GROMACS .gro file of C-alpha atoms in nm:
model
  230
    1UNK     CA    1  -1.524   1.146   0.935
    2UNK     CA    2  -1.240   1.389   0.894
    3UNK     CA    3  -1.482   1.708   0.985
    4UNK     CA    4  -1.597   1.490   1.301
    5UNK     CA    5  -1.265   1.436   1.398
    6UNK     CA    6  -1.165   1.819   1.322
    7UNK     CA    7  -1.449   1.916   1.548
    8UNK     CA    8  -1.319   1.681   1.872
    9UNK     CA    9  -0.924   1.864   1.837
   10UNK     CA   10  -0.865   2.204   2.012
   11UNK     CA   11  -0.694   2.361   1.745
   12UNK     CA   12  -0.985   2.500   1.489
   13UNK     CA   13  -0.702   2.437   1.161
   14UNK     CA   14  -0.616   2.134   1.247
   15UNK     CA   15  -0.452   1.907   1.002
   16UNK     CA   16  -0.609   1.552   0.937
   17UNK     CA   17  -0.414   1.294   0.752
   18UNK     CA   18  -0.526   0.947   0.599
   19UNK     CA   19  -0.299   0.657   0.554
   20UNK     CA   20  -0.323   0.418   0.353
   21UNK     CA   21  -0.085   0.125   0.208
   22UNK     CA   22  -0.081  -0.106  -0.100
   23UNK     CA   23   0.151  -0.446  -0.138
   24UNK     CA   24   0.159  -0.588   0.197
   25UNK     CA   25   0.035  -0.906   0.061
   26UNK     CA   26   0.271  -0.901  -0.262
   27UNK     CA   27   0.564  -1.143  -0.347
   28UNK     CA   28   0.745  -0.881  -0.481
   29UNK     CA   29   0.787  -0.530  -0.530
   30UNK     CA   30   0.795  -0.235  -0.225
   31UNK     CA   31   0.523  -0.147   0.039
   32UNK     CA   32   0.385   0.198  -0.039
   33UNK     CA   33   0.240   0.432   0.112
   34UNK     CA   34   0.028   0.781   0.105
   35UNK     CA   35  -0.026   0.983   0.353
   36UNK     CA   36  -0.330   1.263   0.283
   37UNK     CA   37  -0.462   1.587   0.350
   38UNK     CA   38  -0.782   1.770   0.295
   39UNK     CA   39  -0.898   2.089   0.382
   40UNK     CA   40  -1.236   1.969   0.418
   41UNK     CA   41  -1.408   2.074   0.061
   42UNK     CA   42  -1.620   1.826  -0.055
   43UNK     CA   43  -1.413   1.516  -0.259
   44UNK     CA   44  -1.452   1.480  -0.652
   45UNK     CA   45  -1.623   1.265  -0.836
   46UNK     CA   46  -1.579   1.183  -1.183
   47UNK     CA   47  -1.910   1.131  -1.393
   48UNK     CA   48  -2.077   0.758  -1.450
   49UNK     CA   49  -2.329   0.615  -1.670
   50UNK     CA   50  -2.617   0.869  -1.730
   51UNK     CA   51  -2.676   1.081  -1.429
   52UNK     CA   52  -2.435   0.887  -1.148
   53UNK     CA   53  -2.140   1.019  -0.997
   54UNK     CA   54  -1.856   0.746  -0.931
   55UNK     CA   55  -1.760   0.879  -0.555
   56UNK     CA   56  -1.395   0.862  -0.386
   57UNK     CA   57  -1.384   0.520  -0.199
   58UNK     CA   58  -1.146   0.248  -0.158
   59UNK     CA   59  -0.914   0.177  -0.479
   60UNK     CA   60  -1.046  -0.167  -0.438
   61UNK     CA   61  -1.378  -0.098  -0.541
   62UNK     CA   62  -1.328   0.132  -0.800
   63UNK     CA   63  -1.171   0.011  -1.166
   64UNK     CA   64  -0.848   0.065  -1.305
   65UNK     CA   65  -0.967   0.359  -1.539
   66UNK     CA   66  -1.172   0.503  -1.233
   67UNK     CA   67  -0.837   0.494  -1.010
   68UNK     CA   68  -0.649   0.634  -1.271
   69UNK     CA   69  -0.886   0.895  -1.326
   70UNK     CA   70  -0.908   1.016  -0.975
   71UNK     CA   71  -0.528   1.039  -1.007
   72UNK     CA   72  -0.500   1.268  -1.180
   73UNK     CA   73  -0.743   1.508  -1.029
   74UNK     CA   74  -0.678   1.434  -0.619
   75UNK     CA   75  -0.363   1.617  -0.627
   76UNK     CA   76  -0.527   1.961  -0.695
   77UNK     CA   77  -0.792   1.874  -0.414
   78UNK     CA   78  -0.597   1.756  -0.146
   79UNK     CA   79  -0.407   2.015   0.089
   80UNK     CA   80  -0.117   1.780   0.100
   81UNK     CA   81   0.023   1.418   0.021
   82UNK     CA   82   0.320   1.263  -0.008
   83UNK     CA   83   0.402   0.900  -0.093
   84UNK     CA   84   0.650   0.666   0.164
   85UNK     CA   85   0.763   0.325   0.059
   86UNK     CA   86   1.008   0.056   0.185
   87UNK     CA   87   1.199  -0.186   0.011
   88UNK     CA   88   1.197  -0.563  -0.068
   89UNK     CA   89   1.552  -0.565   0.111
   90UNK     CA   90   1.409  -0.382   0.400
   91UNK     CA   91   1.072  -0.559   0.413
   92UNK     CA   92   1.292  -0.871   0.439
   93UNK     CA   93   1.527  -0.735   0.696
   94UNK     CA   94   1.294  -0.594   0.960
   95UNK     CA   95   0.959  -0.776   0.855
   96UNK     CA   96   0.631  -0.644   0.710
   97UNK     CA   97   0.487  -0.419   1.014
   98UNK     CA   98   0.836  -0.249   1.053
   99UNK     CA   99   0.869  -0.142   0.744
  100UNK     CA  100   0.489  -0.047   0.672
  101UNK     CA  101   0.594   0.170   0.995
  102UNK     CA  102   0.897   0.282   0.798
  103UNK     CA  103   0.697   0.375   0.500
  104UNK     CA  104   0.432   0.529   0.667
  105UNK     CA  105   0.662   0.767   0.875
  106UNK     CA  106   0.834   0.829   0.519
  107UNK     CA  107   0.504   0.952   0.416
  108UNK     CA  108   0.394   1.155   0.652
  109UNK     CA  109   0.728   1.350   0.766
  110UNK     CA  110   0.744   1.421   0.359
  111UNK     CA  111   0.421   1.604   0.431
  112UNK     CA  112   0.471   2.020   0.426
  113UNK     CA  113   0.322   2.050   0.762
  114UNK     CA  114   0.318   1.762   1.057
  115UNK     CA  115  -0.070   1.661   1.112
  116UNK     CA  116  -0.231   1.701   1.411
  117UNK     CA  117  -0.408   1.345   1.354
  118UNK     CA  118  -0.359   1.049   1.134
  119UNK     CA  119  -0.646   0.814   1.050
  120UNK     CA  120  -0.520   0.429   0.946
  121UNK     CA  121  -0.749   0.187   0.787
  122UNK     CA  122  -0.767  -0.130   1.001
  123UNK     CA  123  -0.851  -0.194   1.416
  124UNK     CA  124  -0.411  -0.179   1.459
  125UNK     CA  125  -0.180   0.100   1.520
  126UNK     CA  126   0.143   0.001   1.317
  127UNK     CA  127   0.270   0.370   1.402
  128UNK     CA  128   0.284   0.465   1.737
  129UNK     CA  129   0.449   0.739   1.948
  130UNK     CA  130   0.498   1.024   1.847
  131UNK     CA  131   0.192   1.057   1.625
  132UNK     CA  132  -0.213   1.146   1.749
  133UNK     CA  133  -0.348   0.794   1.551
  134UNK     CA  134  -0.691   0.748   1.479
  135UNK     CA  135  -0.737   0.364   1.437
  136UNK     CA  136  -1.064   0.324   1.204
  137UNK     CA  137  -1.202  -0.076   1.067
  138UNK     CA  138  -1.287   0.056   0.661
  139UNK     CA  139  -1.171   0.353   0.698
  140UNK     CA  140  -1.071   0.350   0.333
  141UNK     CA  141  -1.464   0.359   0.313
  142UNK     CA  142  -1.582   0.599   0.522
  143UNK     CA  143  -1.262   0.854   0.536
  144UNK     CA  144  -1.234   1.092   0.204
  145UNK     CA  145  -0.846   1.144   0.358
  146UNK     CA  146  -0.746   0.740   0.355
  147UNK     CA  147  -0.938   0.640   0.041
  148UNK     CA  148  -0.728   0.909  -0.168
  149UNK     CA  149  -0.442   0.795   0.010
  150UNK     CA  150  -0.564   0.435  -0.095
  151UNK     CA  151  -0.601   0.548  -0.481
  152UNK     CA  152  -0.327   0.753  -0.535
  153UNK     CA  153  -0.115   0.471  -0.350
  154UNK     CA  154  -0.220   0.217  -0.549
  155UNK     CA  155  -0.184   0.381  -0.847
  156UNK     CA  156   0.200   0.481  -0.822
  157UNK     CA  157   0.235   0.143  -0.721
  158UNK     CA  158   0.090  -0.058  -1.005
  159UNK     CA  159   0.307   0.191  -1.224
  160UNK     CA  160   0.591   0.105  -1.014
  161UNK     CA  161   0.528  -0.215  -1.075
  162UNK     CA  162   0.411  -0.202  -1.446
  163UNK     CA  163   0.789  -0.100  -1.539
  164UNK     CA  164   0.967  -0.382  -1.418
  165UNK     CA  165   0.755  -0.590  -1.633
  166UNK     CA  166   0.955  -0.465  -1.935
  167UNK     CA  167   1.259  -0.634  -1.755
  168UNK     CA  168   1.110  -0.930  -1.632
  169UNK     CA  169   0.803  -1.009  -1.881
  170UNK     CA  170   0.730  -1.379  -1.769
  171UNK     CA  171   0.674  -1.279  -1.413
  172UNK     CA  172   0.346  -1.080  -1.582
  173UNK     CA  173   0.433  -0.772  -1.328
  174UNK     CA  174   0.185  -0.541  -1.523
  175UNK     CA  175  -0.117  -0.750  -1.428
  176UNK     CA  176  -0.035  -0.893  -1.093
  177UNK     CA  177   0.162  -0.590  -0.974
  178UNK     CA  178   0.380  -0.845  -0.743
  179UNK     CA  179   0.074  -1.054  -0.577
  180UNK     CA  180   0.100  -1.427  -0.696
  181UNK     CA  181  -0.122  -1.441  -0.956
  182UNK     CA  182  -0.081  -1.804  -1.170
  183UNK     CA  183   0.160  -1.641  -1.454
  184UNK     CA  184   0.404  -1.492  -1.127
  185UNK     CA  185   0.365  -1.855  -1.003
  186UNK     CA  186   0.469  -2.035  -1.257
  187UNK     CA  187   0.779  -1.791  -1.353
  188UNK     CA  188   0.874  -1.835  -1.006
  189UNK     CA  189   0.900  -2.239  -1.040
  190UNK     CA  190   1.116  -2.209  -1.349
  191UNK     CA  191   1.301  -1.865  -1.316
  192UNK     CA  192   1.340  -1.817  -0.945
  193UNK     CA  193   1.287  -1.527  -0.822
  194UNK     CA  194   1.402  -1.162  -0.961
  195UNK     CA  195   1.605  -0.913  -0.734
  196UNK     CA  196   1.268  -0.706  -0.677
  197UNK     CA  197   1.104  -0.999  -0.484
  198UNK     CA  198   1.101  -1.084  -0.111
  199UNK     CA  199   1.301  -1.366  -0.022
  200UNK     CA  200   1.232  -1.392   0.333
  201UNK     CA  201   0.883  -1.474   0.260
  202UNK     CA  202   0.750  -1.911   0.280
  203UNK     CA  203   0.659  -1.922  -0.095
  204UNK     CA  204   1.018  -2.038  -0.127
  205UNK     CA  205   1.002  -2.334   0.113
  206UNK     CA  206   0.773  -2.455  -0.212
  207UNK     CA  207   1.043  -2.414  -0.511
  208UNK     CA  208   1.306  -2.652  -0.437
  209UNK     CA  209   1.534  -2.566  -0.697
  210UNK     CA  210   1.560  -2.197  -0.521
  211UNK     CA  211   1.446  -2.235  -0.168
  212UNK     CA  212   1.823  -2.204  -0.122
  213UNK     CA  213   1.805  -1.812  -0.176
  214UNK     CA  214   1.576  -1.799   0.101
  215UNK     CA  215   1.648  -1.515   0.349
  216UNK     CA  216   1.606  -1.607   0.739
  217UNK     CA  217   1.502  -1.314   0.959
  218UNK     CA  218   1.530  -1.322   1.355
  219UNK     CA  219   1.114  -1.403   1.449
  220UNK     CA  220   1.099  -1.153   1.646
  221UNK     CA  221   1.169  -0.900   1.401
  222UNK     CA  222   0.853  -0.977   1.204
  223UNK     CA  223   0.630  -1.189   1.081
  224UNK     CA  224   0.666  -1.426   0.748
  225UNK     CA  225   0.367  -1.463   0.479
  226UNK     CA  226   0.209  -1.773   0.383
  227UNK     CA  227   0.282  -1.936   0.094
  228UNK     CA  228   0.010  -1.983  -0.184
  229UNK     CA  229   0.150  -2.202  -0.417
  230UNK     CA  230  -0.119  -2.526  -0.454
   0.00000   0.00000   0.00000
């Protein structure tokens, strides 16, 4: 994708990023996210069983070891990348696509050089004017650029995330990395929540004993998240 995209811009070095973001749909913990650049060179690939290759794709599909692999090895590929993140506080304050905005734009002005394009992953433009966006549906699938930005966010996420589980153990952090798995549920209902998670958000409408924490943001500042508590 990026080298089709090169070939549509008038300038013949221009500078493609991929975006990608990890714990939008997380209880607790920041949004993050990576903003990536290639010069074009073919991606790595780390070796499989026998003769396959495990290719770069979306950090969904690949396993934990696989993500952590690629880690380590995307940094000496890429051109350029730089991570962006915003806060429970702020995610709360200005709502989810604001402060995915935020993060993004954290991301990408952290870059060395300002890209010429930015590819997102999804059908919807969350960044706007001033930047060239390129809005692509599985783009963490077909874009080399957005599916390192999709590993190597994930991955200093879930680390983020992994070390606050040594100060909160019951909320099971290291597993769920925020997202309310049944351990996170159930610490919730008898802990409350911790000052990492986002109060603003309906799963508190469900805990009685703490929906008095809850945090009420101005609708049109941003949307809320479902609750998933049974």
């Amino acid at each position: 994708m990026e080298r089709r995209l090169a070939a549509a811009l008038p300038s013949r070095t221009a500078r493609i990023a991929g975006v990608d973001e990890v714990g939008r749909g997380a209880w607790a913990g920041p949004v993050v996210v990576c903003a990536a650049v290639t010069d074009l060179s073919p991606p790595p690939a780390l070796p499989g069983r026998g003769t396959r290759v495990v290719r770069l794709t979306d950090s969904k599909l690949l396993t934990e070891a696989q993500r952590e692999a690629f880690a380590e090895i995307l940094p000496g590929w890429l051109s350029a990348h730089a991570l962006g993140a915003a806060s429970p506080e702020e995610i709360d304050e200005v709502g989810m696509t604001e402060a995915l905005r935020r993060a993004a734009v954290r991301a990408l002005e952290a870059l060395p050089t300002a890209p010429d394009l930015v590819i997102l992953d999804g059908g919807h433009d969350f960044l706007g004017a001033p930047w060239r966006v390129r809005c692509e549906v599985k783009a963490d699938q077909r874009s080399v650029t957005v599916a390192a930005a999709s590993v190597l966010a994930k991955v200093h996420r879930d680390r983020l995330m992994a070390d606050l589980d040594a100060d909160f153990p019951a909320y099971g952090f290291a597993a769920s990395a925020g997202y309310p798995s049944p351990v996170h549920q159930e610490a919730l209902r008898e802990f409350g929540p911790t000052p990492h998670h986002r109060l603003s958000w309906s799963y508190l409408d469900d805990l009685p004993e703490w929906r008095h924490l809850k945090k009420h943001r101005d609708p049109l500042a941003g949307e809320g998240q479902l609750s998933f508590f049974q």
